PDB file of C-alpha atoms and ligand atoms in Angstrom:
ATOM      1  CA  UNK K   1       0.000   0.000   0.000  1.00 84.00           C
ATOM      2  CA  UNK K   2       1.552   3.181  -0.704  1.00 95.00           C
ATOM      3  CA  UNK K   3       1.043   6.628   0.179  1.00 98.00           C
ATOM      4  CA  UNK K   4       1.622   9.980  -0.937  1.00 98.00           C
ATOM      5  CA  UNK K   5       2.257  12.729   1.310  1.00 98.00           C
ATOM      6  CA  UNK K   6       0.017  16.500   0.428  1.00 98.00           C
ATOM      7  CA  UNK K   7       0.956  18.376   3.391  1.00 98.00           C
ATOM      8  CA  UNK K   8       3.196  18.570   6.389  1.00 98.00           C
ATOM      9  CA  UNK K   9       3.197  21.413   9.016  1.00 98.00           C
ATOM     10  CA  UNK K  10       4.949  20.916  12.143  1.00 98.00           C
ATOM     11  CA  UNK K  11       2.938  22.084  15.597  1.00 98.00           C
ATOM     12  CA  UNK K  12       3.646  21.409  18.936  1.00 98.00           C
ATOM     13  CA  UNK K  13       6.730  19.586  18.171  1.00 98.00           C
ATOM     14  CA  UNK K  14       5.452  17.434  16.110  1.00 98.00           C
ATOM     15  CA  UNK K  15       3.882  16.961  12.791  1.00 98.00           C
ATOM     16  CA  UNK K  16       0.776  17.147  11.148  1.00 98.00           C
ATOM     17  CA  UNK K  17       0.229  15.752   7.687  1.00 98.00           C
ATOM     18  CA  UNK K  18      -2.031  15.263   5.088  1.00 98.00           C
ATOM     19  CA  UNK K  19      -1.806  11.819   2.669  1.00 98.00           C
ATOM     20  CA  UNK K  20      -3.784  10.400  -0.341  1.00 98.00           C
ATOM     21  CA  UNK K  21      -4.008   7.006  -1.728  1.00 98.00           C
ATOM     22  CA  UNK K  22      -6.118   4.299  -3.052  1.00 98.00           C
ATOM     23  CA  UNK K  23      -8.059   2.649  -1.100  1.00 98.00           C
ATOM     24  CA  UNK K  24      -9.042  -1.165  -1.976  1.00 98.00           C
ATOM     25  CA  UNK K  25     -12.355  -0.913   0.578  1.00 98.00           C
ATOM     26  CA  UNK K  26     -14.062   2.169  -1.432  1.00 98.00           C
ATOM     27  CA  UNK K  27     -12.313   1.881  -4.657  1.00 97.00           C
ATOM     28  CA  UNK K  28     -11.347   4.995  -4.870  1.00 98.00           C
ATOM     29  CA  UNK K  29      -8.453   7.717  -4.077  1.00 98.00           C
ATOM     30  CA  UNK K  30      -9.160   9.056  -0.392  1.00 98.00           C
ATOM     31  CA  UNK K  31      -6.814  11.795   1.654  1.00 98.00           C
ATOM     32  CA  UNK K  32      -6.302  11.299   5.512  1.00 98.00           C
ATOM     33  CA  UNK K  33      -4.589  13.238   8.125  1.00 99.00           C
ATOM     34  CA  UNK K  34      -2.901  11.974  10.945  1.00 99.00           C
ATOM     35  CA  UNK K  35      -0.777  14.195  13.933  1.00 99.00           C
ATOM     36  CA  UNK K  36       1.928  13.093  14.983  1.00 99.00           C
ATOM     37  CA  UNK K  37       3.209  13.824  18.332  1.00 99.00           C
ATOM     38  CA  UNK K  38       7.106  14.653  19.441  1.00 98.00           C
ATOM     39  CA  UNK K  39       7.416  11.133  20.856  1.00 98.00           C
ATOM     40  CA  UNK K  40       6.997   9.611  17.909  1.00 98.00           C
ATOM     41  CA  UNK K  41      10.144  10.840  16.706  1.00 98.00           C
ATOM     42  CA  UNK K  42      11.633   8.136  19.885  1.00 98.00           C
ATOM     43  CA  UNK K  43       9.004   5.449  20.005  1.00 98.00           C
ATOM     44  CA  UNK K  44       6.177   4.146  18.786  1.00 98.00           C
ATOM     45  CA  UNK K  45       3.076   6.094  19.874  1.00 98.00           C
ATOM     46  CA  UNK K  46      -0.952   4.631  20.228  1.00 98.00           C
ATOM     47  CA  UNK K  47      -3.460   6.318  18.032  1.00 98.00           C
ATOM     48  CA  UNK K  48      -6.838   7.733  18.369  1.00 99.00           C
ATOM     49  CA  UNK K  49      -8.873   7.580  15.419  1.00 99.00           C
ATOM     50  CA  UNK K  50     -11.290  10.264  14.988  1.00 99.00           C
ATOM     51  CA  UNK K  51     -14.473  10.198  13.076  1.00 99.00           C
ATOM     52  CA  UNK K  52     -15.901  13.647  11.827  1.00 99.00           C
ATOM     53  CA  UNK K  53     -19.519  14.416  11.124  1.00 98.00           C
ATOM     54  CA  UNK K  54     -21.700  15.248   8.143  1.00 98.00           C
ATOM     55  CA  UNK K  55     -20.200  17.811   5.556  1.00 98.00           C
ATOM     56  CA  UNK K  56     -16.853  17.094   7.114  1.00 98.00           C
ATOM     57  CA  UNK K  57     -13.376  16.312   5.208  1.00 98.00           C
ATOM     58  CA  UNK K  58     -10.405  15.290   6.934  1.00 98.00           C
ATOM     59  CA  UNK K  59      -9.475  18.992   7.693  1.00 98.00           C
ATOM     60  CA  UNK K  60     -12.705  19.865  10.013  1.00 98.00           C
ATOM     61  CA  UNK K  61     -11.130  18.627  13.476  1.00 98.00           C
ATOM     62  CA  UNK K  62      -7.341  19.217  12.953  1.00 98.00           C
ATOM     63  CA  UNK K  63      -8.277  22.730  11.818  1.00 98.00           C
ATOM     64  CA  UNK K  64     -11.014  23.169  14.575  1.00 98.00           C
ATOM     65  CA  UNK K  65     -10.663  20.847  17.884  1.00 98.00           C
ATOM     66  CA  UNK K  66      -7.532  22.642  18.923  1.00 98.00           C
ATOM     67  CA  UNK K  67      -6.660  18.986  19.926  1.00 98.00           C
ATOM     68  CA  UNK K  68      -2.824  18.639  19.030  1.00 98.00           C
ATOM     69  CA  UNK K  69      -1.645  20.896  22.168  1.00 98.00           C
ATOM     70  CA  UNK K  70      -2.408  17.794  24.528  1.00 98.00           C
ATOM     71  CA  UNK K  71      -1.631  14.951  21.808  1.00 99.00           C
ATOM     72  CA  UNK K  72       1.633  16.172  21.789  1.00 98.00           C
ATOM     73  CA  UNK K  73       1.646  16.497  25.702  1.00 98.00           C
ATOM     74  CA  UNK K  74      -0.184  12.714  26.493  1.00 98.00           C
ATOM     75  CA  UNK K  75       2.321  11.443  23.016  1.00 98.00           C
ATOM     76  CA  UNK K  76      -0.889  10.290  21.354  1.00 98.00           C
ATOM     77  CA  UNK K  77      -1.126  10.557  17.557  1.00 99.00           C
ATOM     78  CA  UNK K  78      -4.920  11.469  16.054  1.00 99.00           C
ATOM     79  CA  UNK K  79      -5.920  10.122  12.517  1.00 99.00           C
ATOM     80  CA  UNK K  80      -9.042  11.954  10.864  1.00 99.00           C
ATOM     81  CA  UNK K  81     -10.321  10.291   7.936  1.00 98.00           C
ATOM     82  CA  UNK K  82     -12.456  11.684   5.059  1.00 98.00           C
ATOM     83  CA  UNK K  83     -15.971  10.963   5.922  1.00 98.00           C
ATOM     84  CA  UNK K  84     -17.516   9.306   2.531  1.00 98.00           C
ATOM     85  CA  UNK K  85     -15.635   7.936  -0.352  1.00 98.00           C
ATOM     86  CA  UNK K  86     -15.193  10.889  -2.848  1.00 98.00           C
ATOM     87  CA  UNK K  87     -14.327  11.550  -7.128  1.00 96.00           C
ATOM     88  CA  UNK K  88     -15.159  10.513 -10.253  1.00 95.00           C
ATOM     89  CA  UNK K  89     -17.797   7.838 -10.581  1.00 96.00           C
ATOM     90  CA  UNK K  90     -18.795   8.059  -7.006  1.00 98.00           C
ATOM     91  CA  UNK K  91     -22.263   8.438  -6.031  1.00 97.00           C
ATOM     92  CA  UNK K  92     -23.853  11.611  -4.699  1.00 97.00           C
ATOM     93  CA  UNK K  93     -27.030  12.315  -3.212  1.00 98.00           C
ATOM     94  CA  UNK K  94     -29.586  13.157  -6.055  1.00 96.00           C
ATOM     95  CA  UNK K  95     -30.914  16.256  -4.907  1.00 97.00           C
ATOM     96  CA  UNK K  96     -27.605  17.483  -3.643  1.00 94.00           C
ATOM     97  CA  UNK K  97     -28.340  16.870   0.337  1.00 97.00           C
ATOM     98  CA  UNK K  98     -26.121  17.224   3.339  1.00 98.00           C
ATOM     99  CA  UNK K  99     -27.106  14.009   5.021  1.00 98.00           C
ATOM    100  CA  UNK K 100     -26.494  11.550   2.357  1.00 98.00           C
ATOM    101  CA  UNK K 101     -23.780  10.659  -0.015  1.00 98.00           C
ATOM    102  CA  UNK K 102     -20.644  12.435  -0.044  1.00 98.00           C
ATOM    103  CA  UNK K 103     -19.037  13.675   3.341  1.00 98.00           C
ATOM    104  CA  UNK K 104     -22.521  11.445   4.555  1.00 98.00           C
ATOM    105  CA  UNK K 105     -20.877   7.542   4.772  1.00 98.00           C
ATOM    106  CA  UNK K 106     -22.431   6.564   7.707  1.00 99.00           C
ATOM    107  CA  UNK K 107     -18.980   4.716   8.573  1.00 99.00           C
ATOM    108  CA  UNK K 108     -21.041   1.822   7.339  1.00 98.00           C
ATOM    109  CA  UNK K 109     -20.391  -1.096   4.345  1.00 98.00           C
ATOM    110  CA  UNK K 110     -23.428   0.356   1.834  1.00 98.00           C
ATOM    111  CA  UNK K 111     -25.343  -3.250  -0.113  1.00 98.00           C
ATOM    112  CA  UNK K 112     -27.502  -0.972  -2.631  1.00 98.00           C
ATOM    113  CA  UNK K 113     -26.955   0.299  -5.442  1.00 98.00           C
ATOM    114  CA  UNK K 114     -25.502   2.918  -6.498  1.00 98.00           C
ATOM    115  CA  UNK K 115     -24.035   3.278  -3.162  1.00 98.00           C
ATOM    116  CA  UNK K 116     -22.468   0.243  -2.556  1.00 98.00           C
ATOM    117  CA  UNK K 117     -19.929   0.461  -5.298  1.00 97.00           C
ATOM    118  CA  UNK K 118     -17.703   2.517  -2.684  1.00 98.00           C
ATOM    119  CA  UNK K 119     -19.652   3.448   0.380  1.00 98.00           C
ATOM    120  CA  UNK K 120     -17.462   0.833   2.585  1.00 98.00           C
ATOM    121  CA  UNK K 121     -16.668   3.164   5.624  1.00 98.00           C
ATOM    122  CA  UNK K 122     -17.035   0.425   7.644  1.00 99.00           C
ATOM    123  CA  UNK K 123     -14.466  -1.772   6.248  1.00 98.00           C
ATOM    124  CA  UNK K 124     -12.244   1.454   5.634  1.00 98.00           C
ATOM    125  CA  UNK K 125     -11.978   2.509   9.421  1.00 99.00           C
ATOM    126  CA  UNK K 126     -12.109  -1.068  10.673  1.00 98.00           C
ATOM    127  CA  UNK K 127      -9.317  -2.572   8.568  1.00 98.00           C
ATOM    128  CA  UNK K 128      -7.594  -0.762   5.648  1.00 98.00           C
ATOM    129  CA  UNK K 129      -7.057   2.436   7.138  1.00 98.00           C
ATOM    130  CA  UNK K 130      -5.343   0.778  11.062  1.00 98.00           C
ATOM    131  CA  UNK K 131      -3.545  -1.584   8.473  1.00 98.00           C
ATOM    132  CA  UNK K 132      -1.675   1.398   6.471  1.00 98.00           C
ATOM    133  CA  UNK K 133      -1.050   3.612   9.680  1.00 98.00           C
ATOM    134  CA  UNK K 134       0.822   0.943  10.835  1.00 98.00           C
ATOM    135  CA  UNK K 135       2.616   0.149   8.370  1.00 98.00           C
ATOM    136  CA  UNK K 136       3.535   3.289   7.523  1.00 98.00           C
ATOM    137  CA  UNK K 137       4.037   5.358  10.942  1.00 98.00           C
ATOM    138  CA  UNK K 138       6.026   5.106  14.577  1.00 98.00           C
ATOM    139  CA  UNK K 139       2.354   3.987  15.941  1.00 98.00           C
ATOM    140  CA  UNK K 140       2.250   0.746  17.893  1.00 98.00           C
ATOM    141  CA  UNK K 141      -1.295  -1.514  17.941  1.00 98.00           C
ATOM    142  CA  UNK K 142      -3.125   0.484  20.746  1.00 98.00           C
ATOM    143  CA  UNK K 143      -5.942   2.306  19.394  1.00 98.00           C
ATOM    144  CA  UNK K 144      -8.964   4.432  20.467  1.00 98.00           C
ATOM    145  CA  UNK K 145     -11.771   5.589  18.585  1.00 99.00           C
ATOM    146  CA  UNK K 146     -13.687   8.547  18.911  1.00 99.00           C
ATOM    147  CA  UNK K 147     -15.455  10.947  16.931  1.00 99.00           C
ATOM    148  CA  UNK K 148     -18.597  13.753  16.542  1.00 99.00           C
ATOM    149  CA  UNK K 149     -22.802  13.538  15.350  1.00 98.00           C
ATOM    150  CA  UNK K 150     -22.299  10.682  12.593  1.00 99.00           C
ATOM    151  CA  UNK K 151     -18.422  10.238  13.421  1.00 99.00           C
ATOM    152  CA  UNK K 152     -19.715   9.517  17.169  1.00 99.00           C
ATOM    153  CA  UNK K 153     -21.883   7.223  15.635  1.00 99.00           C
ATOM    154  CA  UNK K 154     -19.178   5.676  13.770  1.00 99.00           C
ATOM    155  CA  UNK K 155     -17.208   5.660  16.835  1.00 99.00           C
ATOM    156  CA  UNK K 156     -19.853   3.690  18.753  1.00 98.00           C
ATOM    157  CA  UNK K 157     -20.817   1.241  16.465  1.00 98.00           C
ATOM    158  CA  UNK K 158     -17.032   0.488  15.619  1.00 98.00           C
ATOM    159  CA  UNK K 159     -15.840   0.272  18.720  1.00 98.00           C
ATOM    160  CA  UNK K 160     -19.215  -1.927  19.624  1.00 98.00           C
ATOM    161  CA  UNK K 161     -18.651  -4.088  17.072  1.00 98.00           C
ATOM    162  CA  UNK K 162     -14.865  -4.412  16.986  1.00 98.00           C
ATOM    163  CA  UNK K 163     -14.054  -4.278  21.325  1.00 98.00           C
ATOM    164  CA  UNK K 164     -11.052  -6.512  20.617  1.00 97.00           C
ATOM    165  CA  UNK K 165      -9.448  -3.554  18.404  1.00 98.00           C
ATOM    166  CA  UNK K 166      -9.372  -0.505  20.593  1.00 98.00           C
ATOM    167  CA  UNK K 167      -9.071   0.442  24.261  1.00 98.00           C
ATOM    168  CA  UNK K 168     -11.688   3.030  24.421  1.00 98.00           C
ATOM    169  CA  UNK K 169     -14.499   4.871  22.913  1.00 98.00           C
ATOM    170  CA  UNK K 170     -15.549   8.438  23.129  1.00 98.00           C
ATOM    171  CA  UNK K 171     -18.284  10.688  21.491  1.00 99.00           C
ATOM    172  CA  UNK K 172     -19.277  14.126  20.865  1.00 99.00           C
ATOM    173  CA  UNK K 173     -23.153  14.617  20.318  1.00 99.00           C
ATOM    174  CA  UNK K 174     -23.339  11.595  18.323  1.00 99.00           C
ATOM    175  CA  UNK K 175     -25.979   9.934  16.646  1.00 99.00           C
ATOM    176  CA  UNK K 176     -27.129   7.133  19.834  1.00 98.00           C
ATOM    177  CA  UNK K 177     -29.703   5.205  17.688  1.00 98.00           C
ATOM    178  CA  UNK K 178     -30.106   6.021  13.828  1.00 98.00           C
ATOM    179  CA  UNK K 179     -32.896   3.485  13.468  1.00 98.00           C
ATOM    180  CA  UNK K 180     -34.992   5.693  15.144  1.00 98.00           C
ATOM    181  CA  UNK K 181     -34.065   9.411  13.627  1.00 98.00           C
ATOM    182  CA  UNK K 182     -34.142  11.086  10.410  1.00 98.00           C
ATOM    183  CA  UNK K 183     -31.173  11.391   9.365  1.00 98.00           C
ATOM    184  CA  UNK K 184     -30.181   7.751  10.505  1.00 98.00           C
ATOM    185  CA  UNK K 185     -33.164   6.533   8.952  1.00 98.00           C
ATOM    186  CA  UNK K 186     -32.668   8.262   5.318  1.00 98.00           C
ATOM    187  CA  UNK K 187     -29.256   7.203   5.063  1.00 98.00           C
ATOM    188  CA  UNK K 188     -29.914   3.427   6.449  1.00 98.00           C
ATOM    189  CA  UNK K 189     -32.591   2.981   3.677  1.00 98.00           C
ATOM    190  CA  UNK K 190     -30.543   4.338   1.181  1.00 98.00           C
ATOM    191  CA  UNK K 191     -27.129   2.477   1.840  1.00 98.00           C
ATOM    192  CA  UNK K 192     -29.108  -1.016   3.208  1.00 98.00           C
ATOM    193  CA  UNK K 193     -32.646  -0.699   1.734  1.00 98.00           C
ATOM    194  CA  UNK K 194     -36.023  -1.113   3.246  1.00 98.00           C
ATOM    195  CA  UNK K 195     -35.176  -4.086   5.629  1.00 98.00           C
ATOM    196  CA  UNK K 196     -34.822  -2.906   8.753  1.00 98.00           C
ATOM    197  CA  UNK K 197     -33.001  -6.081  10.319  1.00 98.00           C
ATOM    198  CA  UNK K 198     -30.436  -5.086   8.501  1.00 98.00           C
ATOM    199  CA  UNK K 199     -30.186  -1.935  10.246  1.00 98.00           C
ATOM    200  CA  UNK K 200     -29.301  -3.285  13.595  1.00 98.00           C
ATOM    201  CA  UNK K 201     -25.580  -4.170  13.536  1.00 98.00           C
ATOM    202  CA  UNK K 202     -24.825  -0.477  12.957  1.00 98.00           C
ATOM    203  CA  UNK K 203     -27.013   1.460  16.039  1.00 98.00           C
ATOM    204  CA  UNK K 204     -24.779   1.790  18.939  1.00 98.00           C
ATOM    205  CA  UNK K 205     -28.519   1.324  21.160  1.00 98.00           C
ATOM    206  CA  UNK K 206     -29.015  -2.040  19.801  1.00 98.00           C
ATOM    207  CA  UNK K 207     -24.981  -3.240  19.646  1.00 98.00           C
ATOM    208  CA  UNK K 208     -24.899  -1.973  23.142  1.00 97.00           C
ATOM    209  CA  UNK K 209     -28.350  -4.213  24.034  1.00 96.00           C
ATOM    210  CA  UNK K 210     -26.518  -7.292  23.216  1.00 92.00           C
ATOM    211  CA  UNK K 211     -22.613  -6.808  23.463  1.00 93.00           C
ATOM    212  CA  UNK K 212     -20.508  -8.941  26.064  1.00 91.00           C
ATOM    213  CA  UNK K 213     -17.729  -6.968  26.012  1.00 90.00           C
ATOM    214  CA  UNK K 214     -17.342  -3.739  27.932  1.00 92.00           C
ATOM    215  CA  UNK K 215     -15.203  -0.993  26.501  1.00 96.00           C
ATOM    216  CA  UNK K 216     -15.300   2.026  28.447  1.00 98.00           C
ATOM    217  CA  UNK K 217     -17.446   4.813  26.767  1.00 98.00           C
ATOM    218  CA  UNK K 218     -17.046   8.594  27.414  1.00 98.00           C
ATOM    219  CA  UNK K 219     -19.621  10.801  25.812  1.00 98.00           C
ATOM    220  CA  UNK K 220     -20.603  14.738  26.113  1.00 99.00           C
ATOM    221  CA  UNK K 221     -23.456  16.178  24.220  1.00 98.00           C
ATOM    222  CA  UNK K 222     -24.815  19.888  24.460  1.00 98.00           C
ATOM    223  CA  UNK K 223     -27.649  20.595  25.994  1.00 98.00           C
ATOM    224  CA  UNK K 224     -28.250  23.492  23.259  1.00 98.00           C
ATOM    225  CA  UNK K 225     -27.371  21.584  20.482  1.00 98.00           C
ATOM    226  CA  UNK K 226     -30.103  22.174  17.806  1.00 98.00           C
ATOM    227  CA  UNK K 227     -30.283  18.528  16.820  1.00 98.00           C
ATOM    228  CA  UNK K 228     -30.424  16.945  20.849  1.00 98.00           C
ATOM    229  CA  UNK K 229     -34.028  16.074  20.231  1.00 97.00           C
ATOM    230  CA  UNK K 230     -34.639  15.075  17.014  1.00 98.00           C
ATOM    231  CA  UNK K 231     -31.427  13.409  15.654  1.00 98.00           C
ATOM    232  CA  UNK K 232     -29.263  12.778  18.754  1.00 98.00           C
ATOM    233  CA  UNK K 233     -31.268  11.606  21.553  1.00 96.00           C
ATOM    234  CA  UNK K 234     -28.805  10.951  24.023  1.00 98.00           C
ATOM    235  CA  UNK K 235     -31.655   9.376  26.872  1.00 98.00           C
ATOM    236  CA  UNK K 236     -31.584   5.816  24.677  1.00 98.00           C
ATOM    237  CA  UNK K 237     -28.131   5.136  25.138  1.00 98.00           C
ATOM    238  CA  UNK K 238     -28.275   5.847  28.938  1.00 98.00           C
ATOM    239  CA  UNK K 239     -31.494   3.783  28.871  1.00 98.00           C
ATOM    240  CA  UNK K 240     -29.967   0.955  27.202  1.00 98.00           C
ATOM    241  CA  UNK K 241     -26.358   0.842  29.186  1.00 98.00           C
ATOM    242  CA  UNK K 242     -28.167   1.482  32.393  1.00 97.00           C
ATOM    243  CA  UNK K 243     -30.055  -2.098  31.752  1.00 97.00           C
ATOM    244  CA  UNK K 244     -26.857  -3.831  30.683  1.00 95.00           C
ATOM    245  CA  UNK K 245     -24.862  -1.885  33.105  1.00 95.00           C
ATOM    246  CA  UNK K 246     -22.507  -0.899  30.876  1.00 97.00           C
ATOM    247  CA  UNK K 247     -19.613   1.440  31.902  1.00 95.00           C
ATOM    248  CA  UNK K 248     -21.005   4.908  29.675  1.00 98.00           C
ATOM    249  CA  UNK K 249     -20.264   8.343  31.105  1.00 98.00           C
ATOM    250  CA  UNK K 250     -22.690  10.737  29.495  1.00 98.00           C
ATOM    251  CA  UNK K 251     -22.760  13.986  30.718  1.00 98.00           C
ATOM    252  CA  UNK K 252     -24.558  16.664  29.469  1.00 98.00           C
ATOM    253  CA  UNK K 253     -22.463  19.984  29.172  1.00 98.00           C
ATOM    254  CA  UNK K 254     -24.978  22.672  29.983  1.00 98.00           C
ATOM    255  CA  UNK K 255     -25.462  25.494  27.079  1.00 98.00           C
ATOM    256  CA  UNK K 256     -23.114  24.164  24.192  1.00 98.00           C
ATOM    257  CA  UNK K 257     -24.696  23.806  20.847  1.00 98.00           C
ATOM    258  CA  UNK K 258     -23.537  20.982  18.502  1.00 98.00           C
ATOM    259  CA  UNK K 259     -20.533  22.900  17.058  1.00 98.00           C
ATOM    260  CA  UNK K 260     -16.470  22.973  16.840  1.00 98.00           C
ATOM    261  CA  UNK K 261     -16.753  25.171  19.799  1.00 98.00           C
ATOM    262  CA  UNK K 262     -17.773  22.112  21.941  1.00 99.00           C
ATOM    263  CA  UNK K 263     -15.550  19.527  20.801  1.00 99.00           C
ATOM    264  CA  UNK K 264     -12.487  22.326  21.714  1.00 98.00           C
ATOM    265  CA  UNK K 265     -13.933  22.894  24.979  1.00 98.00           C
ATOM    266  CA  UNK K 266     -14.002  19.110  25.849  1.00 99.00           C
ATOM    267  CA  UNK K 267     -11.399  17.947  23.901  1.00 99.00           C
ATOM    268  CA  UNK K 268      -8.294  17.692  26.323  1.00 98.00           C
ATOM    269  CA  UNK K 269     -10.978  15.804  28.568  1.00 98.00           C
ATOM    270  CA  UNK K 270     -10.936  13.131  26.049  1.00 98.00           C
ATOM    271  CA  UNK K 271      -7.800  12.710  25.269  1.00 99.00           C
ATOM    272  CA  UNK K 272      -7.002  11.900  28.782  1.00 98.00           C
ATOM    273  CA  UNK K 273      -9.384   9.248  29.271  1.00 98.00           C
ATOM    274  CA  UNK K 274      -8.083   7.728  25.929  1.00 98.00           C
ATOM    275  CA  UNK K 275      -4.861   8.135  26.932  1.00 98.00           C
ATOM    276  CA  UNK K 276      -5.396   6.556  30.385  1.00 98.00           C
ATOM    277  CA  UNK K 277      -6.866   3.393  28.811  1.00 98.00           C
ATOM    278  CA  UNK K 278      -4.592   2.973  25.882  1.00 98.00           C
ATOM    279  CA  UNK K 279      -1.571   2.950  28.371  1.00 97.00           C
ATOM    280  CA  UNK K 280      -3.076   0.796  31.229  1.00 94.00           C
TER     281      UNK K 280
HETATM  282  N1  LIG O 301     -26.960  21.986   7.917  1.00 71.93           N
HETATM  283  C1  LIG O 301     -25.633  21.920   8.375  1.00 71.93           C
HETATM  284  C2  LIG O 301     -25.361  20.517   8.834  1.00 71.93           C
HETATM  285  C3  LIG O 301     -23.949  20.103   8.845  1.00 71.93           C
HETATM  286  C4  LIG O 301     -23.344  20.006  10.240  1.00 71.93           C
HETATM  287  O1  LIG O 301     -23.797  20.571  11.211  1.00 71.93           O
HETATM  288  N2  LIG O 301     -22.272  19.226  10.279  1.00 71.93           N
HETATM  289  C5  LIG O 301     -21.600  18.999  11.527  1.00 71.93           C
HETATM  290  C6  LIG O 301     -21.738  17.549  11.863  1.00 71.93           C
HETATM  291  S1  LIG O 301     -23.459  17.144  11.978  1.00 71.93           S
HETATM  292  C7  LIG O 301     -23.517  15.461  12.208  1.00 71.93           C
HETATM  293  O2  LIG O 301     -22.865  14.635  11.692  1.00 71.93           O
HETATM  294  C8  LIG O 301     -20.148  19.408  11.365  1.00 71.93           C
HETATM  295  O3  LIG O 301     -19.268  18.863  12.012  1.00 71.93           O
HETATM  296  N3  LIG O 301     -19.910  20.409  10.512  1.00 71.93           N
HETATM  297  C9  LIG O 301     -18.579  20.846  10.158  1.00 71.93           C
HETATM  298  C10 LIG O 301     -17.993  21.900  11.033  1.00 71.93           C
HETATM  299  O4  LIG O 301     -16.791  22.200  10.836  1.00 71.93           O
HETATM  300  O5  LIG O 301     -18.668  22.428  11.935  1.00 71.93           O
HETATM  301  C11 LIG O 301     -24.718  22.453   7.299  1.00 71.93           C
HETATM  302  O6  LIG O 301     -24.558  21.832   6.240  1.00 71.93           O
HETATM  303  O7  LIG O 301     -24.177  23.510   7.500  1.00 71.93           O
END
């Protein structure tokens, strides 16, 4: 697998960089950035994958979560994908909508067509995209995974689905149980079709109802976030993991909305209780 570098820009002693190359899961060219911090320069460092959220590129949380200040303190490195395969050939929402198609991939592996000719998130985040880090960066096998509104979906389900791959799991306003909200439903229709068993293995509510395994979750969502009722609802995944007893921390973070601003506010908080897990 190779890579080619677009960027590099050193900050807080260490590097952040920007690389493209083909990917075999969504058959197509996709860019990724990854920090990395001062220690990696020494040692191999563990890596928190971060998911972004609709509309989002690569660029939205490097350039915004004002994360890389602690990553280089903590000697974490951060890898932000793109959020939907993108170019030439790849399928776009017909009427040119936010919450499906590009910058909308659900972090899921897409079965209809004409999605499912490259909307393989799933596979992307799980497998191809660990597989190249590694083989290309001073990052050793401990992950994390993390990430915002459809990235904190991502995050959940992934991390659900795949406990024996990271440490931890944290979330930002994220999208608790698509099955049940618009824009979870739209794109799950789309990208699976009509049958809604199929839904299931990718809402974090349902993975959590039925997982043995008990990765600690840390998640803050806004209590003025514009979308807390009607896309987010936070109350079913304290519902579900208070029945299961599952190890969640949800705390709602009284007046933030469901911006940039937030993540940067909780950020450092995050990175800690990755960090803590990923070195135990
Ligand atoms: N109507 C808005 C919706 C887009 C939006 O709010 N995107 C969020 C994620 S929402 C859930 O996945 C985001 O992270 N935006 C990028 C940013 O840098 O803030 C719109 O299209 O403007």
């Amino acid at each position: 697998m190779t890579i080619e570098n677009i960027s590099s820009n050193k900050s807080f002693e260490g590097w952040h960089k920007q690389y493209q190359h083909q990917s075999s899961s969504l058959n197509c060219a996709m860019r990724f950035a990854i920090y990395l911090p001062p220690q990696a320069s020494e040692q191999k460092v563990p890596v928190l994958y971060w998911l972004s959220g609709l509309t989002c590129t690569d660029e939205n949380f490097m350039q915004k979560a004002g994360a890389m200040r602690m990553a280089a303190e903590l000697g974490v490195a951060i890898v932000a994908p793109d959020t939907s395969p993108r170019g030439v050939g790849v399928a776009d929402a017909a009427d040119g909508s936010y919450d499906l198609g590009l910058g909308a991939g659900f972090y899921l592996n897409a079965t209809q067509a004409p999605w499912k000719s490259h909307y393989h998130m799933y596979d992307y985040v799980v497998n191809e995209l660990p597989e190249l880090i590694e083989q290309h960066f001073p990052v050793n096998t401990k992950r994390a995974i993390a990430g915002h509104s459809m990235g904190g979906h991502g995050a959940l389900t992934i991390g659900l689905r795949n406990p024996e791959r990271y440490q931890s799991i944290s979330a930002f306003s994220p999208i608790v149980n698509p099955i049940n909200c618009p824009w979870g439903q739209k794109a799950f229709e789309h990208y699976l079709g009509k049958n809604r068993d199929e839904w299931l293995q990718y809402d974090a509510c349902e993975l959590l109802k039925n997982t043995k395994a008990k990765l600690p979750i840390l998640v803050d969502q806004g209590t003025s976030d514009s979308f807390l009722d009607e896309q987010l609802k936070p109350q079913a995944l304290i519902d579900v993991a208070s029945a299961q007893q599952y190890p969640l921390t949800l705390r709602m973070q009284a007046g933030y909305d469901h911006s940039y601003y937030f993540i940067a506010s909780f950020i450092e908080a995050h990175l800690k209780f990755h960090f803590k897990h990923l070195t135990a």
